[in-house]
Amino acid sequence: MESFTATQDLDAVVIGSGFAGLYMNYRLREQLGMDTQVYEAGDNVGGTWYWNRYPGARCDSESYMYCFSFDKQLMQDWEWSGKYPEQPEILRYLNHVADRFDLRRNTQFNTRVIAAHFNEATHRWEIETDKGDKVTAKFLITGIGCLSSGQIPNIAGRDTFQGESYHTGAWPHGGVNFAGKRVGVIGTGSSGVQSIPVIAKQADHLYVFQRTPQFTIPARHHTVDKAFLDGVKKDYDAIYEKARWSNGGLPIDPIERSALAVSDEERLAVYEAAWKEGGFKFLFGSFFDIGLDRRANDTASEFIRSKIREIVKDPDVAEKLVPVDHPFTSKRALIDTDYFDTYNRDNVTLVDIRHAPIQEITPKGIRTEDGEYELDIIVFATGFDAMTGTFNRIDIQGRDGEKLKDKWAAGPLTYLGVTTAGFPNFFMITGPGSPSVLSNMPVSIEQHVEWISGAIAHMNEQGLVVIEADESAEKEWVAHVNEVAEQTMFMLADSWYLGANIPNKPRVFMPYPGGVGAYRQKCNEVTEAGYTGFTISKGEPAVAQ
Ligand code: N01
């Protein structure tokens, strides 16, 4: 982008208009009075919830916690209809937020940012979009989501298929008609586990192509009890505050009990009660060491395996569904509605592609080592190039023309998951190295947006121009993230947390697993100590903080 001629010089550019971009826009524009432009690839707000419209899509944080807390009246006014919010309802909520705070006014839709280069002479970002916009901004902030670059595996013959095919993360707005169709779903992660039971009810026949069996807990989704929600609303501040200081961003009391310190009977009773209640309490509300100690974990993993064998009537199918190659919680923990029971249906076939891998996609369907499955529709529930994939699609260049993609070639390097050294005035909402995907996202998003706007407000008040993470602080933070990750089950499975789902992606644990409370504490300490680990300057010369 040499000789960059901008049509506008802005205070800030925000990329994305999901939960993160919406709130960032609100803070910058309404609270800091900054001239802000938002660019959004979709034709409306919603981010993840705009794109992921597959059947059964819903969030697995309970609805009363899957929302913003920055506006008390908004919290009181919005009524959720179910225990877990469904995609259309979350999208309605985000549209309501956009309307209520007039957030579309400075948002340009159907527009992707394709390049952003930091100009060291002007201390401004020079930003270009696929629609030909050229603007500069003092601050560049990404709200591009952690799971927004869909991954369709490069299976031989993929383009020869003559039926319809879809990725769950780019679902047609008009929906897909499965009636009377032979459908193949590849993938049994969150998207597969949610969509499989719903598609099974609509399709003539459903073939599930499973590479890795999953541990999943029943969600026990039900209509929200009005009295419960009324109770929540009376106590919303305290409930949300508890979530802010929790491990996973949910208002669940920390458990001190070890799975290894109780009798077999007591342990079983705890698991049975949690299984009956449903949801993530099985993980966060049973024993503290399930995610930390392999022997403790074995007790939970074994309990879930016994449930799979109990639910699935055909013992051969049950055995194929039982995960044996990784412990519970080493991949993303899942909750489901009727997932295992779906395999008792006559119109559902489990195809074990671990033992008979897919050889090719043919014009008629999918051929595995065991034979060809003729299909009308293929659904790729095959996940995302998570956490770094969307950054890599934008040509982001910092000091000395260094490309972010090159800097992160061996894995993402960030300070606090919100900034990266050598890229001044650049902030990432829920970037790699922050709790992000290991937490209830709105809690982490709000924390980042508020931390970023706090840093910007500080700079504005002090007449400071450039904020930049120090390399040494970044190095220390990355080492800390790795050290904490090493103590968890996460290292014991191939997962997108580690980049294992993308060919040639470096195997590095990307989110911060230390918990949102501990992370918030660290961020607060950095701020209170005058932005330790950052250099903030008036441009030239730099003033070490
Ligand atoms: O993707 P995934 P996802 N051949 O990567 C399989 C969030 N989310 O879209 O495990 C055959 O988890 C792959 O198999 P394996 C949530 O954070 C949240 O489901 O790699 N199979 C796996 O089974 C989630 O974790 C919600 O062996 C292939 C599946 O495809 C994240 O998004 C809902 C394959 C991919 O699973 C991603 O979930 C939905 C190949 N070549 C998503 N490549 C909620 O809040 C991949 N697979 C509820």
Coordinates of C-alpha atoms and ligand atoms in Angstrom, one line a residue:
M1 CA 0.0 0.0 0.0
E2 CA 2.5 2.6 -1.1
S3 CA 1.4 6.2 -1.4
F4 CA -1.8 5.6 0.4
T5 CA -4.5 8.1 -0.3
A6 CA -7.2 7.9 2.3
T7 CA -10.7 9.2 1.9
Q8 CA -11.2 9.5 5.7
D9 CA -9.0 9.8 8.7
L10 CA -10.7 8.1 11.7
D11 CA -10.0 7.7 15.3
A12 CA -10.7 4.0 15.2
V13 CA -11.6 1.1 12.9
V14 CA -13.3 -1.9 14.3
I15 CA -13.5 -5.1 12.2
G16 CA -16.6 -7.2 12.8
S17 CA -20.1 -6.7 14.1
G18 CA -20.8 -9.6 16.3
F19 CA -20.9 -9.4 20.1
A20 CA -17.3 -8.0 20.2
G21 CA -17.6 -5.4 17.4
L22 CA -21.0 -4.2 18.6
Y23 CA -19.9 -3.5 22.1
M24 CA -16.5 -2.0 21.0
N25 CA -18.4 0.3 18.6
Y26 CA -20.7 1.4 21.5
R27 CA -17.8 2.1 23.8
L28 CA -15.7 4.0 21.3
R29 CA -18.5 6.0 19.8
E30 CA -20.9 6.6 22.7
Q31 CA -18.5 6.7 25.7
L32 CA -15.2 8.0 24.3
G33 CA -16.8 10.1 21.6
M34 CA -14.4 8.8 18.9
D35 CA -14.9 8.9 15.2
T36 CA -15.3 5.1 14.6
Q37 CA -15.9 3.1 11.5
V38 CA -17.0 -0.6 11.6
Y39 CA -16.5 -3.0 8.7
E40 CA -18.5 -6.2 8.6
A41 CA -18.4 -9.0 6.0
G42 CA -22.0 -10.0 6.5
D43 CA -25.0 -8.0 5.4
N44 CA -26.1 -7.5 8.9
V45 CA -24.8 -7.7 12.5
G46 CA -24.4 -11.0 14.4
G47 CA -21.0 -12.4 13.6
T48 CA -20.9 -16.1 14.5
W49 CA -24.7 -16.1 14.9
Y50 CA -25.1 -14.5 11.5
W51 CA -23.2 -17.3 9.8
N52 CA -23.9 -20.4 11.8
R53 CA -27.5 -21.1 10.9
Y54 CA -27.4 -24.8 10.7
P55 CA -30.3 -26.9 12.2
G56 CA -30.0 -27.2 15.9
A57 CA -27.5 -24.3 16.3
R58 CA -27.7 -23.0 19.8
C59 CA -25.3 -21.7 22.4
D60 CA -24.3 -23.9 25.3
S61 CA -24.0 -21.1 27.8
E62 CA -27.4 -20.7 29.5
S63 CA -29.3 -17.8 27.9
Y64 CA -29.4 -15.5 30.9
M65 CA -25.6 -15.4 30.9
Y66 CA -25.2 -15.3 27.1
C67 CA -25.8 -11.6 26.8
F68 CA -24.3 -8.2 27.5
S69 CA -24.2 -6.8 31.0
F70 CA -23.1 -3.3 30.1
D71 CA -26.6 -1.9 30.1
K72 CA -28.8 -2.8 33.1
Q73 CA -32.1 -1.9 31.4
L74 CA -31.2 -4.1 28.4
M75 CA -30.7 -7.0 30.9
Q76 CA -34.0 -6.4 32.5
D77 CA -35.9 -5.9 29.2
W78 CA -34.8 -8.9 27.2
E79 CA -36.7 -12.2 27.7
W80 CA -35.1 -15.4 26.7
S81 CA -37.4 -18.3 25.8
G82 CA -35.2 -21.3 26.5
K83 CA -32.6 -22.6 28.9
Y84 CA -30.0 -22.4 26.0
P85 CA -30.5 -19.7 23.4
E86 CA -31.1 -20.8 19.9
Q87 CA -29.3 -19.2 17.0
P88 CA -32.4 -17.3 15.6
E89 CA -33.0 -15.9 19.1
I90 CA -29.4 -14.8 19.7
L91 CA -29.4 -13.1 16.3
R92 CA -32.7 -11.4 17.2
Y93 CA -31.0 -10.2 20.4
L94 CA -28.0 -8.8 18.6
N95 CA -30.2 -7.1 16.1
H96 CA -32.1 -5.6 19.0
V97 CA -28.9 -4.4 20.6
A98 CA -27.8 -2.8 17.3
D99 CA -31.2 -1.1 17.0
R100 CA -31.4 0.0 20.6
F101 CA -28.0 1.7 20.5
D102 CA -28.1 2.7 16.9
L103 CA -25.0 0.7 16.1
R104 CA -25.5 0.2 12.4
R105 CA -25.2 4.0 11.7
N106 CA -21.4 3.8 11.4
T107 CA -21.1 0.2 10.2
Q108 CA -20.5 -0.7 6.6
F109 CA -21.8 -4.2 5.8
N110 CA -20.8 -6.6 3.0
T111 CA -17.3 -5.3 3.4
R112 CA -14.1 -7.2 4.3
V113 CA -11.0 -5.5 5.5
I114 CA -8.3 -6.9 3.3
A115 CA -5.2 -5.0 4.4
A116 CA -4.1 -2.9 7.4
H117 CA -0.6 -1.5 7.5
F118 CA 0.9 0.6 10.3
N119 CA 2.6 3.7 9.0
E120 CA 5.5 4.5 11.4
A121 CA 5.8 8.1 10.2
T122 CA 2.2 9.0 11.0
H123 CA 1.5 6.4 13.7
R124 CA -1.7 5.6 11.9
W125 CA -3.1 2.4 10.4
E126 CA -3.8 2.5 6.7
I127 CA -6.7 0.3 6.0
E128 CA -8.2 -1.0 2.8
T129 CA -11.3 -3.0 2.1
D130 CA -12.5 -5.3 -0.6
K131 CA -15.0 -2.6 -1.6
G132 CA -12.1 -0.2 -2.4
D133 CA -12.4 1.9 0.8
K134 CA -9.1 3.4 1.9
V135 CA -9.1 5.0 5.4
T136 CA -6.6 5.7 8.1
A137 CA -7.2 5.2 11.8
K138 CA -5.3 5.8 15.0
F139 CA -6.5 2.5 16.5
L140 CA -7.3 -0.8 14.8
I141 CA -9.4 -3.3 16.7
T142 CA -10.5 -6.7 15.6
G143 CA -13.7 -8.3 16.7
I144 CA -13.4 -11.0 14.0
G145 CA -14.3 -14.0 16.1
C146 CA -12.3 -17.0 17.1
L147 CA -14.1 -19.5 14.8
S148 CA -15.0 -17.6 11.7
S149 CA -12.9 -19.1 9.0
G150 CA -14.6 -22.3 8.0
Q151 CA -12.5 -25.4 7.1
I152 CA -13.6 -27.8 4.5
P153 CA -11.1 -30.6 4.2
N154 CA -9.4 -31.1 0.9
I155 CA -10.8 -34.5 0.2
A156 CA -10.1 -36.0 -3.2
G157 CA -13.0 -35.4 -5.6
R158 CA -14.6 -32.8 -3.4
D159 CA -15.7 -30.6 -6.3
T160 CA -17.1 -33.5 -8.3
F161 CA -20.1 -34.1 -6.0
Q162 CA -23.3 -33.5 -7.9
G163 CA -25.6 -33.0 -4.9
E164 CA -25.8 -30.0 -2.6
S165 CA -23.1 -29.4 0.0
Y166 CA -22.8 -27.0 2.9
H167 CA -20.5 -26.0 5.7
T168 CA -22.2 -25.5 9.0
G169 CA -20.5 -22.1 9.4
A170 CA -21.8 -20.7 6.1
W171 CA -25.3 -21.9 6.2
P172 CA -27.9 -20.7 3.6
H173 CA -30.2 -18.1 5.0
G174 CA -33.2 -19.8 3.5
G175 CA -32.4 -23.1 5.3
V176 CA -31.9 -26.5 3.6
N177 CA -34.7 -28.9 2.9
F178 CA -33.6 -32.4 4.0
A179 CA -37.0 -34.1 3.5
G180 CA -36.8 -37.3 1.5
K181 CA -33.0 -36.8 1.1
R182 CA -30.0 -39.0 1.8
V183 CA -27.7 -36.9 3.9
G184 CA -24.1 -37.3 4.9
V185 CA -22.7 -35.3 7.8
I186 CA -18.9 -35.3 8.1
G187 CA -17.8 -34.3 11.6
T188 CA -18.9 -34.8 15.2
G189 CA -17.7 -31.7 17.0
S190 CA -20.2 -29.1 18.5
S191 CA -21.7 -28.3 15.1
G192 CA -22.1 -32.0 14.2
V193 CA -23.4 -33.1 17.6
Q194 CA -26.0 -30.3 17.5
S195 CA -27.2 -30.7 13.9
I196 CA -27.2 -34.5 13.6
P197 CA -30.3 -35.1 15.8
V198 CA -32.2 -32.4 14.0
I199 CA -31.2 -33.5 10.5
A200 CA -32.0 -37.1 11.4
K201 CA -35.6 -36.2 12.1
Q202 CA -36.0 -34.5 8.7
A203 CA -33.9 -36.7 6.3
D204 CA -34.9 -39.9 4.6
H205 CA -31.6 -41.3 5.8
L206 CA -28.6 -39.8 7.6
Y207 CA -25.1 -41.2 7.4
V208 CA -22.7 -39.8 10.1
F209 CA -19.1 -39.9 9.0
Q210 CA -17.3 -40.0 12.4
R211 CA -13.5 -39.8 12.7
T212 CA -13.3 -39.3 16.5
P213 CA -16.1 -40.2 18.9
Q214 CA -17.1 -37.5 21.4
F215 CA -17.8 -37.2 25.1
T216 CA -21.0 -35.2 25.4
I217 CA -23.4 -34.4 28.3
P218 CA -27.1 -34.0 27.9
A219 CA -28.1 -30.3 27.8
R220 CA -31.6 -30.9 29.2
H221 CA -32.8 -27.9 27.2
H222 CA -36.2 -26.8 28.4
T223 CA -38.3 -23.7 28.3
V224 CA -37.0 -21.2 30.9
D225 CA -38.9 -21.2 34.1
K226 CA -40.2 -17.6 34.3
A227 CA -39.9 -17.6 38.1
F228 CA -36.2 -18.5 37.7
L229 CA -35.6 -15.7 35.3
D230 CA -37.4 -13.2 37.4
G231 CA -35.1 -14.3 40.3
V232 CA -32.1 -13.8 38.1
K233 CA -33.2 -10.4 37.1
K234 CA -33.5 -9.3 40.7
D235 CA -30.0 -10.4 41.4
Y236 CA -28.4 -9.9 38.0
D237 CA -25.5 -7.7 39.1
A238 CA -24.3 -10.2 41.7
I239 CA -24.8 -13.1 39.3
Y240 CA -22.8 -11.5 36.5
E241 CA -20.1 -10.3 38.9
K242 CA -19.7 -13.9 40.1
A243 CA -19.3 -15.0 36.5
R244 CA -16.6 -12.3 35.9
W245 CA -14.4 -13.8 38.6
S246 CA -15.1 -17.5 37.9
N247 CA -13.1 -19.9 35.9
G248 CA -15.4 -20.3 32.8
G249 CA -17.3 -17.0 32.9
L250 CA -20.4 -18.7 34.4
P251 CA -21.9 -18.1 37.8
I252 CA -21.0 -21.5 39.2
D253 CA -19.5 -21.8 42.7
P254 CA -16.0 -23.2 42.6
I255 CA -15.8 -26.8 43.7
E256 CA -13.1 -27.9 46.1
R257 CA -14.0 -31.6 46.1
S258 CA -11.6 -34.0 44.4
A259 CA -13.0 -36.9 42.5
L260 CA -10.3 -39.1 44.2
A261 CA -11.2 -38.1 47.7
V262 CA -14.8 -39.5 47.8
S263 CA -16.1 -43.0 47.9
D264 CA -17.2 -44.8 44.7
E265 CA -20.8 -44.4 45.7
E266 CA -20.6 -40.7 46.5
R267 CA -18.7 -40.0 43.2
L268 CA -21.3 -41.9 41.2
A269 CA -24.1 -40.1 42.9
V270 CA -22.5 -36.7 42.0
Y271 CA -22.1 -37.7 38.4
E272 CA -25.7 -39.1 38.2
A273 CA -27.1 -35.9 39.6
A274 CA -25.1 -33.7 37.3
W275 CA -26.0 -35.9 34.3
K276 CA -29.7 -35.6 35.3
E277 CA -29.5 -31.8 35.6
G278 CA -27.5 -31.5 32.4
G279 CA -25.2 -28.9 31.0
F280 CA -21.7 -27.8 32.0
K281 CA -22.3 -28.3 35.7
F282 CA -21.2 -31.9 35.0
L283 CA -17.8 -30.4 34.4
F284 CA -17.6 -27.3 36.5
G285 CA -19.9 -28.4 39.4
S286 CA -18.8 -31.9 40.2
F287 CA -15.1 -32.2 41.0
F288 CA -12.4 -29.6 40.6
D289 CA -9.8 -32.0 39.3
I290 CA -11.6 -33.6 36.3
G291 CA -9.8 -31.3 33.9
L292 CA -6.5 -31.4 35.8
D293 CA -5.7 -34.9 37.0
R294 CA -5.8 -37.9 34.7
R295 CA -7.0 -40.4 37.4
A296 CA -9.8 -38.0 38.4
N297 CA -10.6 -37.5 34.8
D298 CA -10.8 -41.3 34.2
T299 CA -13.7 -41.5 36.6
A300 CA -15.7 -38.9 34.7
S301 CA -14.7 -40.3 31.3
E302 CA -15.7 -43.8 32.4
F303 CA -19.0 -42.6 33.7
I304 CA -19.8 -41.0 30.3
R305 CA -18.7 -44.1 28.5
S306 CA -21.1 -46.2 30.6
K307 CA -23.9 -43.8 29.7
I308 CA -23.2 -44.1 26.0
R309 CA -23.4 -47.9 26.3
E310 CA -26.7 -47.6 28.3
I311 CA -28.3 -45.2 25.7
V312 CA -27.3 -46.8 22.4
K313 CA -29.1 -50.0 21.9
D314 CA -26.9 -51.7 19.3
P315 CA -23.7 -52.7 21.2
D316 CA -21.5 -52.5 18.1
V317 CA -22.7 -49.0 17.3
A318 CA -22.3 -48.0 21.0
E319 CA -18.7 -49.2 21.0
K320 CA -17.9 -47.1 17.9
L321 CA -19.4 -44.1 19.7
V322 CA -17.3 -44.6 22.9
P323 CA -14.3 -42.3 22.9
V324 CA -11.2 -44.2 23.9
D325 CA -8.3 -42.3 22.4
H326 CA -8.6 -39.1 24.4
P327 CA -9.9 -38.1 27.9
F328 CA -13.0 -36.1 28.6
T329 CA -12.4 -32.3 28.3
S330 CA -9.2 -32.7 26.2
K331 CA -11.3 -31.7 23.2
R332 CA -14.0 -29.0 23.6
A333 CA -16.6 -30.2 26.1
L334 CA -19.9 -30.7 24.5
I335 CA -23.5 -30.7 25.6
D336 CA -26.2 -32.2 23.4
T337 CA -29.9 -32.9 22.9
D338 CA -30.6 -36.5 22.1
Y339 CA -27.3 -37.0 20.4
F340 CA -26.6 -40.6 21.4
D341 CA -30.2 -41.6 21.2
T342 CA -30.3 -40.5 17.5
Y343 CA -28.2 -43.6 16.7
N344 CA -31.1 -45.8 17.8
R345 CA -33.1 -44.5 14.8
D346 CA -33.6 -46.8 11.9
N347 CA -32.8 -44.0 9.4
V348 CA -29.3 -43.2 10.9
T349 CA -26.1 -45.0 10.1
L350 CA -22.8 -44.4 11.9
V351 CA -19.9 -44.7 9.5
D352 CA -16.7 -45.2 11.3
I353 CA -14.1 -43.4 9.2
R354 CA -11.3 -43.9 11.8
H355 CA -11.2 -47.5 10.7
A356 CA -12.4 -47.2 7.1
P357 CA -11.3 -43.7 6.1
I358 CA -12.9 -41.6 3.4
Q359 CA -11.0 -42.2 0.1
E360 CA -12.8 -39.7 -2.0
I361 CA -15.9 -37.7 -2.7
T362 CA -17.6 -38.9 -5.9
P363 CA -20.3 -37.4 -8.1
K364 CA -22.8 -39.6 -6.2
G365 CA -21.6 -39.4 -2.6
I366 CA -18.7 -40.4 -0.4
R367 CA -16.5 -43.5 -0.8
T368 CA -14.7 -44.9 2.2
E369 CA -12.5 -48.0 2.3
D370 CA -15.7 -50.0 3.0
G371 CA -17.7 -48.8 0.0
E372 CA -19.6 -45.9 -1.5
Y373 CA -22.5 -44.1 0.3
E374 CA -24.8 -42.4 -2.2
L375 CA -26.0 -39.0 -1.0
D376 CA -28.1 -36.1 -2.0
I377 CA -26.6 -33.6 0.5
I378 CA -23.2 -33.5 2.2
V379 CA -22.9 -31.3 5.4
F380 CA -19.4 -30.4 6.3
A381 CA -19.4 -30.0 10.1
T382 CA -15.7 -30.0 9.9
G383 CA -14.8 -26.9 11.9
F384 CA -12.7 -23.8 11.5
D385 CA -9.2 -22.6 11.1
A386 CA -9.6 -21.3 14.7
M387 CA -8.2 -18.3 16.4
T388 CA -5.5 -17.3 13.9
G389 CA -7.2 -18.3 10.5
T390 CA -9.2 -15.1 10.2
F391 CA -6.2 -12.9 11.1
N392 CA -4.2 -14.7 8.4
R393 CA -6.7 -13.8 5.8
I394 CA -6.1 -10.1 6.3
D395 CA -2.7 -8.5 5.3
I396 CA -1.9 -7.0 8.7
Q397 CA 1.6 -5.4 8.8
G398 CA 3.2 -3.7 11.8
R399 CA 6.5 -2.0 12.2
D400 CA 9.1 -2.5 9.5
G401 CA 6.4 -3.9 7.3
E402 CA 6.4 -7.1 9.4
K403 CA 3.4 -9.3 8.5
L404 CA 1.4 -10.7 11.4
K405 CA 1.1 -13.9 9.5
D406 CA 4.9 -14.2 9.5
K407 CA 5.3 -13.2 13.1
W408 CA 2.8 -16.0 14.0
A409 CA 4.2 -18.6 11.6
A410 CA 5.2 -20.9 14.5
G411 CA 2.1 -20.0 16.5
P412 CA 0.4 -16.8 17.8
L413 CA 2.5 -14.5 20.0
T414 CA 0.6 -12.0 22.0
Y415 CA 0.7 -10.1 25.3
L416 CA -2.4 -10.9 27.3
G417 CA -4.1 -12.1 24.1
V418 CA -5.1 -8.6 23.3
T419 CA -2.0 -7.0 21.8
T420 CA 1.1 -8.2 19.9
A421 CA 4.5 -6.6 20.0
G422 CA 5.5 -4.7 16.9
F423 CA 1.9 -3.9 16.0
P424 CA 1.2 -0.6 17.8
N425 CA -2.3 0.6 18.5
F426 CA -3.7 -2.7 17.4
F427 CA -6.0 -4.6 19.8
M428 CA -7.6 -8.0 19.4
I429 CA -10.9 -8.7 21.2
T430 CA -10.6 -12.3 22.5
G431 CA -7.3 -12.9 20.6
P432 CA -5.1 -16.0 21.0
G433 CA -3.6 -16.1 24.5
S434 CA -6.8 -14.9 26.2
P435 CA -9.5 -17.1 27.8
S436 CA -11.9 -16.5 24.9
V437 CA -13.1 -19.9 23.6
L438 CA -12.6 -21.5 27.0
S439 CA -15.1 -19.2 28.6
N440 CA -18.6 -17.9 28.2
M441 CA -17.8 -15.5 25.4
P442 CA -19.8 -12.4 26.3
V443 CA -18.1 -12.2 29.7
S444 CA -14.6 -12.3 28.0
I445 CA -15.6 -10.0 25.2
E446 CA -16.9 -7.4 27.7
Q447 CA -13.7 -7.6 29.7
H448 CA -11.6 -7.1 26.7
V449 CA -13.7 -4.3 25.2
E450 CA -13.6 -2.5 28.6
W451 CA -9.9 -3.0 29.0
I452 CA -9.2 -1.7 25.5
S453 CA -11.4 1.3 25.9
G454 CA -9.8 1.9 29.3
A455 CA -6.3 2.0 27.7
I456 CA -7.5 4.2 24.9
A457 CA -9.2 6.6 27.3
H458 CA -6.0 6.8 29.3
M459 CA -4.1 7.6 26.2
N460 CA -6.6 10.3 25.1
E461 CA -6.5 11.9 28.6
Q462 CA -2.7 12.0 28.7
G463 CA -2.3 13.1 25.1
L464 CA -0.5 9.8 24.3
V465 CA -0.3 8.5 20.7
V466 CA 1.2 5.0 20.6
I467 CA 0.7 2.0 22.7
E468 CA 2.7 -1.1 22.1
A469 CA 3.4 -4.4 23.9
D470 CA 7.0 -5.1 24.9
E471 CA 8.5 -8.2 23.4
S472 CA 9.8 -9.3 26.8
A473 CA 6.3 -9.1 28.3
E474 CA 4.9 -11.0 25.4
K475 CA 7.5 -13.7 25.7
E476 CA 6.7 -14.1 29.4
W477 CA 2.9 -14.2 28.7
V478 CA 3.3 -16.8 26.0
A479 CA 5.4 -19.0 28.3
H480 CA 2.8 -18.6 31.0
V481 CA 0.0 -19.7 28.7
N482 CA 2.0 -22.8 27.6
E483 CA 2.9 -23.6 31.2
V484 CA -0.8 -23.5 32.3
A485 CA -1.9 -25.5 29.3
E486 CA 0.6 -28.2 30.1
Q487 CA -1.2 -28.8 33.3
T488 CA -4.5 -29.6 31.7
M489 CA -6.0 -32.4 29.7
F490 CA -6.0 -30.2 26.6
M491 CA -2.6 -31.4 25.5
L492 CA -3.9 -35.0 25.3
A493 CA -6.0 -34.8 22.2
D494 CA -5.8 -33.5 18.6
S495 CA -8.1 -30.5 18.6
W496 CA -8.5 -27.1 17.0
Y497 CA -7.3 -25.5 20.3
L498 CA -3.9 -26.9 19.2
G499 CA -4.4 -26.2 15.5
A500 CA -4.4 -30.0 14.9
N501 CA -7.3 -29.8 12.5
I502 CA -5.5 -27.7 9.9
P503 CA -2.8 -29.4 7.8
N504 CA 0.7 -27.9 8.6
K505 CA -0.6 -25.5 11.3
P506 CA 1.9 -25.3 14.2
R507 CA 0.8 -27.4 17.2
V508 CA 0.5 -24.6 19.9
F509 CA -2.2 -24.3 22.5
M510 CA -3.9 -21.0 21.6
P511 CA -6.4 -19.9 24.2
Y512 CA -5.5 -19.1 27.8
P513 CA -6.6 -21.8 30.2
G514 CA -6.0 -20.1 33.5
G515 CA -9.6 -19.0 33.9
V516 CA -11.4 -15.7 33.4
G517 CA -11.1 -14.5 37.0
A518 CA -7.4 -15.0 37.2
Y519 CA -7.0 -13.4 33.8
R520 CA -9.1 -10.4 34.7
Q521 CA -7.0 -10.0 37.8
K522 CA -3.8 -10.0 35.7
C523 CA -5.2 -7.4 33.3
N524 CA -6.3 -5.2 36.2
E525 CA -2.9 -5.4 37.8
V526 CA -1.3 -4.3 34.5
T527 CA -3.6 -1.3 34.3
E528 CA -3.2 -0.3 37.9
A529 CA 0.6 -0.5 37.7
G530 CA 0.5 2.0 34.8
Y531 CA 0.4 -0.5 31.9
T532 CA 3.3 -2.8 32.7
G533 CA 4.6 -4.6 29.7
F534 CA 3.6 -1.8 27.4
T535 CA 5.4 1.2 26.1
I536 CA 3.1 4.2 25.6
S537 CA 4.5 7.3 24.0
K538 CA 3.6 10.6 22.4
G539 CA 5.0 9.3 19.2
E540 CA 8.7 10.2 19.6
P541 CA 10.6 9.8 21.8
A542 CA 9.2 6.7 23.5
V543 CA 8.5 6.9 27.3
A544 CA 8.8 3.6 29.0
Q545 CA 5.9 3.0 31.4
Ligands
N01_1 O1 -15.8 -28.1 14.6 P1 -14.8 -29.1 15.4 P2 -17.2 -27.6 15.1 N1 -12.3 -36.0 7.8 O2 -13.4 -28.7 14.9 C1 -14.1 -33.7 11.9 C2 -17.7 -23.7 18.6 N2 -19.1 -24.1 18.5 O3 -17.7 -26.7 14.0 O4 -12.2 -34.8 15.9 C3 -13.2 -36.4 8.7 O5 -15.0 -29.1 16.8 C4 -13.4 -33.7 13.2 O6 -12.9 -34.9 13.5 P3 -11.6 -35.1 14.5 C5 -17.1 -24.6 19.7 O7 -16.2 -23.9 20.4 C6 -19.9 -23.8 19.6 O8 -18.1 -28.7 15.5 O9 -10.7 -34.0 14.1 N3 -13.6 -35.7 9.7 C7 -14.6 -33.2 14.1 O10 -15.4 -34.3 14.5 C8 -16.6 -25.7 18.9 O11 -15.6 -26.5 19.5 C9 -21.2 -24.2 19.5 O12 -11.1 -36.4 14.3 C10 -13.0 -34.5 9.9 C11 -15.3 -32.2 13.3 O13 -15.0 -32.6 11.9 C12 -16.1 -25.0 17.7 O14 -17.1 -24.0 17.5 C13 -21.7 -24.8 18.4 C14 -12.1 -34.0 9.0 C15 -14.9 -30.8 13.5 O15 -15.2 -30.5 14.8 C16 -15.9 -25.8 16.4 O16 -17.0 -26.8 16.4 C17 -20.9 -25.0 17.3 C18 -11.7 -34.8 7.9 N4 -10.8 -34.4 7.0 C19 -19.6 -24.6 17.4 N5 -11.8 -32.7 9.4 C20 -22.0 -24.0 20.7 O17 -21.9 -23.0 21.4 C21 -12.5 -32.5 10.5 N6 -13.2 -33.5 10.8 C22 -22.9 -25.0 21.1

